[in-house]
mmCIF file of N, CA and C in Angstrom:
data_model
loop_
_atom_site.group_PDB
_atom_site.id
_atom_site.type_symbol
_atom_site.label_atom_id
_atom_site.label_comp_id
_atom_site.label_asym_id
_atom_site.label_seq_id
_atom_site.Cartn_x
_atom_site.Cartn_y
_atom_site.Cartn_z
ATOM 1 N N UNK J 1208 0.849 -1.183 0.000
ATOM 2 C CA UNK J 1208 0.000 0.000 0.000
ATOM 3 C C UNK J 1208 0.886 1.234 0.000
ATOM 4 N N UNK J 1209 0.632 2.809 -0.881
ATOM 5 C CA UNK J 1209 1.497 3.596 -0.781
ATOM 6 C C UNK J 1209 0.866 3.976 0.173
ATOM 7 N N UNK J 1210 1.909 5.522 0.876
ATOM 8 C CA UNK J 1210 1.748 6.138 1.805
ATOM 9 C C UNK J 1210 0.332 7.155 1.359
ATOM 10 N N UNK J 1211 -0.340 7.545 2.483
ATOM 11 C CA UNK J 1211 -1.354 8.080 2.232
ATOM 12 C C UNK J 1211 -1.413 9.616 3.566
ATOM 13 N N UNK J 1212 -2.557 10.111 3.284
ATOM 14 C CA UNK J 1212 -2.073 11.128 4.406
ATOM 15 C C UNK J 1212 -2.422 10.495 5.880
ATOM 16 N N UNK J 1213 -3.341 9.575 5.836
ATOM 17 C CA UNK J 1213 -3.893 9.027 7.027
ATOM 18 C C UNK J 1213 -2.526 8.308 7.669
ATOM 19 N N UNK J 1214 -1.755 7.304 7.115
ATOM 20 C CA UNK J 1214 -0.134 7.389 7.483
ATOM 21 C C UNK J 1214 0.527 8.289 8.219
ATOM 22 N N UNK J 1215 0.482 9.529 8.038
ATOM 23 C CA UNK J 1215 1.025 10.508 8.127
ATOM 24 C C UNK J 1215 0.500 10.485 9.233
ATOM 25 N N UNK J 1216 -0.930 10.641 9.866
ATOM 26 C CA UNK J 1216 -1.251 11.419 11.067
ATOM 27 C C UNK J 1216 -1.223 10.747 11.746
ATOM 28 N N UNK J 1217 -1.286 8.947 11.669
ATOM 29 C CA UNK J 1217 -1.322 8.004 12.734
ATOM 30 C C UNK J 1217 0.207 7.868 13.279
ATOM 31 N N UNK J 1218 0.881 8.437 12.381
ATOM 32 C CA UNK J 1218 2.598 8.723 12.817
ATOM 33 C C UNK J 1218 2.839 10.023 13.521
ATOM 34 N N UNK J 1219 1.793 11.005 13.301
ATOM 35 C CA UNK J 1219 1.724 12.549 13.708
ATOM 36 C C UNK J 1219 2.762 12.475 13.190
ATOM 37 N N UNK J 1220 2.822 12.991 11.885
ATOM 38 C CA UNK J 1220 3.701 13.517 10.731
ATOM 39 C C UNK J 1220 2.791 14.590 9.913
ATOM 40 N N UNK J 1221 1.461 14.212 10.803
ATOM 41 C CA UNK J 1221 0.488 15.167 10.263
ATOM 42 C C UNK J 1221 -0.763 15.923 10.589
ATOM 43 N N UNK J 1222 -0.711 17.823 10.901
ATOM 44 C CA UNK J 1222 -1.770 17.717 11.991
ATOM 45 C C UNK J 1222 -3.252 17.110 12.016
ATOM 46 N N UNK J 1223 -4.099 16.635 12.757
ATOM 47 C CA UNK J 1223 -5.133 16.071 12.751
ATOM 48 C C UNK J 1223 -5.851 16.599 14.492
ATOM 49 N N UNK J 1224 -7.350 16.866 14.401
ATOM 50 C CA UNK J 1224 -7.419 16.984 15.572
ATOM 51 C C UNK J 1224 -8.008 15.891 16.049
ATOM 52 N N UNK J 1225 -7.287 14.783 16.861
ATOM 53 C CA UNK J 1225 -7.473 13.657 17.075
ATOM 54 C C UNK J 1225 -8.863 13.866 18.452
ATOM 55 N N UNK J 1226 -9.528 12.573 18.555
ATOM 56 C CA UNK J 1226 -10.320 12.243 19.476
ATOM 57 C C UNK J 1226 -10.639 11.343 19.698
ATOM 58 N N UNK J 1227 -9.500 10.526 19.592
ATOM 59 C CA UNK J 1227 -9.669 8.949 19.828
ATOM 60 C C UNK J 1227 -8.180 8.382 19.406
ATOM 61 N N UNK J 1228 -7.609 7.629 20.266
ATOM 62 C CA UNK J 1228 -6.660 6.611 20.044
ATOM 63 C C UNK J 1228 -6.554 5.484 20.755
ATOM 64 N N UNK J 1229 -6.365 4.537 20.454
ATOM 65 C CA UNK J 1229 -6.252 3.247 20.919
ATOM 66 C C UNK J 1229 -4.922 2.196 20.074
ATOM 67 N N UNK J 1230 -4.368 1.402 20.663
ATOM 68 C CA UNK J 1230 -3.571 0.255 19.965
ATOM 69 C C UNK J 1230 -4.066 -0.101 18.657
ATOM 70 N N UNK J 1231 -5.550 -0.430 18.241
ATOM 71 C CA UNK J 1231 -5.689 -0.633 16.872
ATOM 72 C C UNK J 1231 -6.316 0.620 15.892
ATOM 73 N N UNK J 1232 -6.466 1.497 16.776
ATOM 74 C CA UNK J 1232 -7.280 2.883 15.600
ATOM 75 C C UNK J 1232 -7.308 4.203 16.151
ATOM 76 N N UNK J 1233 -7.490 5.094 15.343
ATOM 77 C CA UNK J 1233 -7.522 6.511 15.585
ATOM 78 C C UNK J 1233 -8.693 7.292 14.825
ATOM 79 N N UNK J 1234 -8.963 8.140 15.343
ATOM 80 C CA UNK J 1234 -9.633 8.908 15.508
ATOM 81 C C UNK J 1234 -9.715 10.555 14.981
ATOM 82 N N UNK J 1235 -10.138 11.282 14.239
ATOM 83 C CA UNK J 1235 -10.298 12.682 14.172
ATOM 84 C C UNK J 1235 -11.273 13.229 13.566
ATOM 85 N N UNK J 1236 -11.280 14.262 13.270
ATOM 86 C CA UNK J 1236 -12.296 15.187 12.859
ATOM 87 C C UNK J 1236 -12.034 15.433 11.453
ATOM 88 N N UNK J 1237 -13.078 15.463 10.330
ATOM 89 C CA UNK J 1237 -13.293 15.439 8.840
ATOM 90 C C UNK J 1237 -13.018 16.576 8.757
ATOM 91 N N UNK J 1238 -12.212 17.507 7.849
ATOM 92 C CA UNK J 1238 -11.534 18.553 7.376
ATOM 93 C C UNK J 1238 -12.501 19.355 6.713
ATOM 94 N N UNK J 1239 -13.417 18.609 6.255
ATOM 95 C CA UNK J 1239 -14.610 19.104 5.544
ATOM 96 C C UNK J 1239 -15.893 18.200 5.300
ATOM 97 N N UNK J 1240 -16.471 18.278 6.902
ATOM 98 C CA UNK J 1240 -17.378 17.696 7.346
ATOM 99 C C UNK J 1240 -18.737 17.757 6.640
ATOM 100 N N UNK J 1241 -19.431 17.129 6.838
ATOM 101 C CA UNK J 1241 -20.842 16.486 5.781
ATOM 102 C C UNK J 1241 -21.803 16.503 6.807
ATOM 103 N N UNK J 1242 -22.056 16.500 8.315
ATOM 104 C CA UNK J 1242 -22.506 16.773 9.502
ATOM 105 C C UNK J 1242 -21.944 17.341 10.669
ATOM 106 N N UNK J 1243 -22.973 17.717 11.145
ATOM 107 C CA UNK J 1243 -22.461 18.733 12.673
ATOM 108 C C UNK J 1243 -20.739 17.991 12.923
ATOM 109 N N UNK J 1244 -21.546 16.569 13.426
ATOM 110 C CA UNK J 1244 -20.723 15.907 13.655
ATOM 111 C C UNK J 1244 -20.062 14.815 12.769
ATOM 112 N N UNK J 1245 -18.750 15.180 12.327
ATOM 113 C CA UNK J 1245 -17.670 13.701 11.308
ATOM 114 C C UNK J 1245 -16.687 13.841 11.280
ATOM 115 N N UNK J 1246 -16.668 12.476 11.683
ATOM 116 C CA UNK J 1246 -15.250 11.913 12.326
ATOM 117 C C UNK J 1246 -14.847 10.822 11.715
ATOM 118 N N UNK J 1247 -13.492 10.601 11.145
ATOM 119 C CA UNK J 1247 -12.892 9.454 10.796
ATOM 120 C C UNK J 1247 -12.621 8.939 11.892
ATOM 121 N N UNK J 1248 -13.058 7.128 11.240
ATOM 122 C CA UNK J 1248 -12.210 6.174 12.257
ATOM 123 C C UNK J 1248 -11.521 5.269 10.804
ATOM 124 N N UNK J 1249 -10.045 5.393 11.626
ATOM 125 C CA UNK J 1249 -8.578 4.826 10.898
ATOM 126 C C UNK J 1249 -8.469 3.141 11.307
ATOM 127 N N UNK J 1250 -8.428 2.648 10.922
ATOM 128 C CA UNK J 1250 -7.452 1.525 11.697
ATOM 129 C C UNK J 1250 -5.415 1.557 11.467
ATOM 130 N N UNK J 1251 -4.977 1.360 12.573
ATOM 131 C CA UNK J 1251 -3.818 2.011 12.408
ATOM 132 C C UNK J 1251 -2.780 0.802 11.022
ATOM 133 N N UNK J 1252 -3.293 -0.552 11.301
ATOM 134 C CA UNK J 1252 -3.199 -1.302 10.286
ATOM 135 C C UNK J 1252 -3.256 -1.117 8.926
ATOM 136 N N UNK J 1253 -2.681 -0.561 7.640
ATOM 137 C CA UNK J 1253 -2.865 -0.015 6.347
ATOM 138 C C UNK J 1253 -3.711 -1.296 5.637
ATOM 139 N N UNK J 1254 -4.574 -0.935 5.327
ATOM 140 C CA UNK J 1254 -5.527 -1.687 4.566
ATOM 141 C C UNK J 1254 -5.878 -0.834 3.784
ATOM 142 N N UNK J 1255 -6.355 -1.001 2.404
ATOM 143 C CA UNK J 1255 -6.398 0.026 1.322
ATOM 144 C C UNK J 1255 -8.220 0.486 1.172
ATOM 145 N N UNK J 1256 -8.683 -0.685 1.066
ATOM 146 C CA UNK J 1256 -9.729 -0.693 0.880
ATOM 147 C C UNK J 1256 -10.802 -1.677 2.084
ATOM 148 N N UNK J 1257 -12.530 -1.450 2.067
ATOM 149 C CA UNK J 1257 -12.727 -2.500 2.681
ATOM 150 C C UNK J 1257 -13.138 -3.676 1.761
ATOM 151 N N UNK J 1258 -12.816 -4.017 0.499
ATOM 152 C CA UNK J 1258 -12.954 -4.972 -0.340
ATOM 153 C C UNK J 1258 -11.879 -5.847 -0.327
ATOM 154 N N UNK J 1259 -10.501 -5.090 0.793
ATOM 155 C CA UNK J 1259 -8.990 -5.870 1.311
ATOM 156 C C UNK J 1259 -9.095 -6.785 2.217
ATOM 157 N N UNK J 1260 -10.194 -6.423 3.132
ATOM 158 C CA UNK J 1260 -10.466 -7.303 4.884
ATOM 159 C C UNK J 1260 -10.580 -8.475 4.324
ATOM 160 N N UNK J 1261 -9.609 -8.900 4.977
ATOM 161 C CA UNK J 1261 -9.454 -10.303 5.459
ATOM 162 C C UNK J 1261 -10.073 -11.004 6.385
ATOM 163 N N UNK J 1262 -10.393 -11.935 6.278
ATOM 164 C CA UNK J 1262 -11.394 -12.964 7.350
ATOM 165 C C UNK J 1262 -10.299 -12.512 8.939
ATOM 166 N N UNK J 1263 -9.093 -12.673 9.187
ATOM 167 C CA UNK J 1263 -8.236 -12.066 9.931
ATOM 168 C C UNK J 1263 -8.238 -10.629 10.400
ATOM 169 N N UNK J 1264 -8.631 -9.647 9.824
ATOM 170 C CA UNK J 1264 -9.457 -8.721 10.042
ATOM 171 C C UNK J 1264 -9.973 -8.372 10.488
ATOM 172 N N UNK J 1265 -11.385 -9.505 10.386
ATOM 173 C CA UNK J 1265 -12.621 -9.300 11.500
ATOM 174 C C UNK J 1265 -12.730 -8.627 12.487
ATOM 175 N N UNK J 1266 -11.748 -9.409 13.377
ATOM 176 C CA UNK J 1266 -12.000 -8.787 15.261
ATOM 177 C C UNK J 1266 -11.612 -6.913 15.140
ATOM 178 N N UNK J 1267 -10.431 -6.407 14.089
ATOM 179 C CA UNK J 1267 -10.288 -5.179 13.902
ATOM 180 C C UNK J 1267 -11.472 -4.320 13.447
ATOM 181 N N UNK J 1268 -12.202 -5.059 12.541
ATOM 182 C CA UNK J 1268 -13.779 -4.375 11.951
ATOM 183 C C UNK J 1268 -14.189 -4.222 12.905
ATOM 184 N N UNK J 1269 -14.902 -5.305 13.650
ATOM 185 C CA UNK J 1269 -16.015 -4.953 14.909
ATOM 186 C C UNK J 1269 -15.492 -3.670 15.961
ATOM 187 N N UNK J 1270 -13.918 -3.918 15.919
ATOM 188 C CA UNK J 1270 -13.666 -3.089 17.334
ATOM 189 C C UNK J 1270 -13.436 -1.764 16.796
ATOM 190 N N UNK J 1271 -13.668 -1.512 15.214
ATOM 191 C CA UNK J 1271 -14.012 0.148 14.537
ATOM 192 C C UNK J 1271 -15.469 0.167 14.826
ATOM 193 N N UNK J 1272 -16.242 -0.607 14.667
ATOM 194 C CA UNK J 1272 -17.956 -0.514 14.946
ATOM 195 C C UNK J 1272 -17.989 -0.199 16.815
ATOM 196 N N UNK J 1273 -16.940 -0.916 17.891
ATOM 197 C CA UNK J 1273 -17.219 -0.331 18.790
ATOM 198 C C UNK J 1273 -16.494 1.054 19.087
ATOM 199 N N UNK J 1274 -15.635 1.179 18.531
ATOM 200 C CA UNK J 1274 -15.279 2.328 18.346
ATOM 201 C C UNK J 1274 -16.119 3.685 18.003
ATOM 202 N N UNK J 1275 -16.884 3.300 17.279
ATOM 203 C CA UNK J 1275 -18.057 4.171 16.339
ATOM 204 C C UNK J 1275 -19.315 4.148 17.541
ATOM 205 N N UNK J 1276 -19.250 3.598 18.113
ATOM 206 C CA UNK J 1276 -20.389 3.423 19.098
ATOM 207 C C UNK J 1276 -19.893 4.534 20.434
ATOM 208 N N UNK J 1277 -18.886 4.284 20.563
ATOM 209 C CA UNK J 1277 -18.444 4.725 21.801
ATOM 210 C C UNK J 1277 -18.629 6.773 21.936
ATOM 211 N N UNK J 1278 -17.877 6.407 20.189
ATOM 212 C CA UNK J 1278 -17.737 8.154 19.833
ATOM 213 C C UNK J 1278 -19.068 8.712 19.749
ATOM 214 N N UNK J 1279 -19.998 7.892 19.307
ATOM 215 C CA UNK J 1279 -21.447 8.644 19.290
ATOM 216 C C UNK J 1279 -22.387 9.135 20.360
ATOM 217 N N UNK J 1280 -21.536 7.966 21.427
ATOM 218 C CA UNK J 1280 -22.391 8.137 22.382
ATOM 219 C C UNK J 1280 -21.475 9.457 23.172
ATOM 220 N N UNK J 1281 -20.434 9.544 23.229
ATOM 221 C CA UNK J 1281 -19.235 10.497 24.013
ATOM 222 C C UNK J 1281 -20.169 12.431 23.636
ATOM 223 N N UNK J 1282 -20.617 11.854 21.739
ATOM 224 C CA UNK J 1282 -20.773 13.288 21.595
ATOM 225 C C UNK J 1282 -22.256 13.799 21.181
ATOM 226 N N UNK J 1283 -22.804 12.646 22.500
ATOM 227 C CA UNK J 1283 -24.291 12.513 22.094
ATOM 228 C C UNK J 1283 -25.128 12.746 21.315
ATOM 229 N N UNK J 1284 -24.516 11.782 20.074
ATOM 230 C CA UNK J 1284 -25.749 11.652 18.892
ATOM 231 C C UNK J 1284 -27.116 11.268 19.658
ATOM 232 N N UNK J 1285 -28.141 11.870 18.721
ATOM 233 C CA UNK J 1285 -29.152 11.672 18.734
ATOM 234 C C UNK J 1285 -29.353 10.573 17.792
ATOM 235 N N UNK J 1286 -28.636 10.721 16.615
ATOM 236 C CA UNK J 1286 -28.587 9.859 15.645
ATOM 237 C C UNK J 1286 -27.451 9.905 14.939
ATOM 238 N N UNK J 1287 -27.189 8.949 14.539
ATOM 239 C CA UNK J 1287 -25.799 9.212 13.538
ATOM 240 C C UNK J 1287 -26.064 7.319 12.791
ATOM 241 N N UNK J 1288 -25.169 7.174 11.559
ATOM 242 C CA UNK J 1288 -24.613 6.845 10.634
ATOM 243 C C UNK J 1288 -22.933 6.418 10.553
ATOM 244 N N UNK J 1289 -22.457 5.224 10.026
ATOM 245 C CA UNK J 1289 -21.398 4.851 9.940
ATOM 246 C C UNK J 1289 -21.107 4.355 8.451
ATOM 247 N N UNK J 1290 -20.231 5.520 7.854
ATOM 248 C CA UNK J 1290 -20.168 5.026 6.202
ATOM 249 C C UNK J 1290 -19.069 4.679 5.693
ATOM 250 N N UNK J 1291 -18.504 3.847 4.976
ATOM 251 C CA UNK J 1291 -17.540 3.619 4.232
ATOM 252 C C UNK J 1291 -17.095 3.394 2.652
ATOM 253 N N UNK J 1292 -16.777 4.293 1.946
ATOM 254 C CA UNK J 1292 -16.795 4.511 0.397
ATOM 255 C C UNK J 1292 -15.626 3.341 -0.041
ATOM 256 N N UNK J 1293 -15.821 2.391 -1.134
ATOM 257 C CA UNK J 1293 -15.203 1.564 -1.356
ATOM 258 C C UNK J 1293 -14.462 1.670 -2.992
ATOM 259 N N UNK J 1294 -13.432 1.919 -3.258
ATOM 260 C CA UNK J 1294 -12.793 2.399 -4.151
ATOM 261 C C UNK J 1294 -12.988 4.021 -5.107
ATOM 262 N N UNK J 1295 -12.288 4.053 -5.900
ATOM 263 C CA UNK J 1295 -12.828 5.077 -6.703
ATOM 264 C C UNK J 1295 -14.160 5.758 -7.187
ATOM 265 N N UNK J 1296 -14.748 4.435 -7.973
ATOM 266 C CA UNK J 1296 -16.508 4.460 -8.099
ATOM 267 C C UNK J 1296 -16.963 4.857 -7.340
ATOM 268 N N UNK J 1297 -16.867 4.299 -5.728
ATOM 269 C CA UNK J 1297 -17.525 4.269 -4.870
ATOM 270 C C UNK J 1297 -17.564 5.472 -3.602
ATOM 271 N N UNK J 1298 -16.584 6.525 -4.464
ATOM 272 C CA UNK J 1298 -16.652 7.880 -3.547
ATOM 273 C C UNK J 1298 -15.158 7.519 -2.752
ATOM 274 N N UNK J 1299 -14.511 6.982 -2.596
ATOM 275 C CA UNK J 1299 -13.128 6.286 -2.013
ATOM 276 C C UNK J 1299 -11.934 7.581 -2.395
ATOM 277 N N UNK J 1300 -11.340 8.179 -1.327
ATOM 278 C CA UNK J 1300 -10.403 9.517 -1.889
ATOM 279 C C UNK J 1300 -8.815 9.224 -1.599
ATOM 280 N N UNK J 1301 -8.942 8.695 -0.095
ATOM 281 C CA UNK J 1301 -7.991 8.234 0.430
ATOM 282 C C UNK J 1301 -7.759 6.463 0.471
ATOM 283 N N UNK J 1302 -6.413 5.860 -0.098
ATOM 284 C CA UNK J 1302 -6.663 4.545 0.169
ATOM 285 C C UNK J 1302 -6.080 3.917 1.004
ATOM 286 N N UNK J 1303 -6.630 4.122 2.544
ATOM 287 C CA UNK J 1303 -6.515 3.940 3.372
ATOM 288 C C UNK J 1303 -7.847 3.816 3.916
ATOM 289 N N UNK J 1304 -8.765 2.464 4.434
ATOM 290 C CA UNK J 1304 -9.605 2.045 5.040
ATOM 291 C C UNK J 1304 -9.870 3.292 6.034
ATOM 292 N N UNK J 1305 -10.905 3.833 6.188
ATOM 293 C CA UNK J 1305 -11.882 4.489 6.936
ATOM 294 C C UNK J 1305 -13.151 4.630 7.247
ATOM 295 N N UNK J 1306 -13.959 4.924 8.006
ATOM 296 C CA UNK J 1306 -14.910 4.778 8.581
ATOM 297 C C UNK J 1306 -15.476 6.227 8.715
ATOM 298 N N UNK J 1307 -16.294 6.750 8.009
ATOM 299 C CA UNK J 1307 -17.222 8.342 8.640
ATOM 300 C C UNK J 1307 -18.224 7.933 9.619
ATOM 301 N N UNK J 1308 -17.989 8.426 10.576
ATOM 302 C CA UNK J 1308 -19.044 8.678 11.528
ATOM 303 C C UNK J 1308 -19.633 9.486 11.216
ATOM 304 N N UNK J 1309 -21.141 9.650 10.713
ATOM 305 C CA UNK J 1309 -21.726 11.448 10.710
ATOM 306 C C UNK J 1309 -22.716 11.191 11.812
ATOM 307 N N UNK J 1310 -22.893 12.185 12.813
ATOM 308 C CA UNK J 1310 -23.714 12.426 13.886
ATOM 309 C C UNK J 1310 -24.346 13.807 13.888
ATOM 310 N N UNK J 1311 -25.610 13.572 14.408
ATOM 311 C CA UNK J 1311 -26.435 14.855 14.499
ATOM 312 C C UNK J 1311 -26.984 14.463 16.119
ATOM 313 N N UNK J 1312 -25.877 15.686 16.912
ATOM 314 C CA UNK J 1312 -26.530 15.717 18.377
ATOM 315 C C UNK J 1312 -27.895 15.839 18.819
ATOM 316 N N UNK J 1313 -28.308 15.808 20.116
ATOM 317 C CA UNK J 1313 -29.201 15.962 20.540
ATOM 318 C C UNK J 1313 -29.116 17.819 20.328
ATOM 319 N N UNK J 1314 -30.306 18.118 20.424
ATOM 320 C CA UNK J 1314 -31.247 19.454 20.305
ATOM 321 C C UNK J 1314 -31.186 20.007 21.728
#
């Protein structure tokens, strides 16, 4: 996989305003957000795409879904959404596996 900018920030080689880190993923805020609230979730593992996951994988997927859970609840969605664009076609910018959280707080 080449280097991507998401590389960069999970190395902090690059600013990001982080809000979440853990041993397998990170966390920040969309540069040019699509809701109140959006937030990438990274896995720090380079995977290009999610058409790459490996059955080995798995336990890393779910623990971005609890990941995604945790953040929604931290920044009390009312509701929110967990999206992932899968190659070029598919809206895909960076190829580096990510996760949008978009959340719309409580009122």
């Amino acid at each position: 996989m080449s280097e991507t900018i998401f590389s960069k920030i999970i190395r902090r080689e690059a600013p990001a305003k982080i809000v979440h880190e853990d041993e397998l993923t990170m966390a920040f805020y969309d540069i040019n957000p699509k809701a109140p609230i959006h937030i990438l979730i990274v896995p720090k593992k380079p995977i290009p795409t999610l058409a790459d996951v490996t059955e080995e994988d798995l336990p890393l997927i779910s623990h971005i879904h609890k990941v995604a859970q945790t953040l929604a609840k931290a920044n009390e969605c009312e509701g929110w959404r967990l999206v992932v664009n899968v190659g070029e076609k598919g809206g895909q910018e960076v190829f580096h596996l990510h996760y949008h959280l978009l959340g719309w707080p409580k009122a």
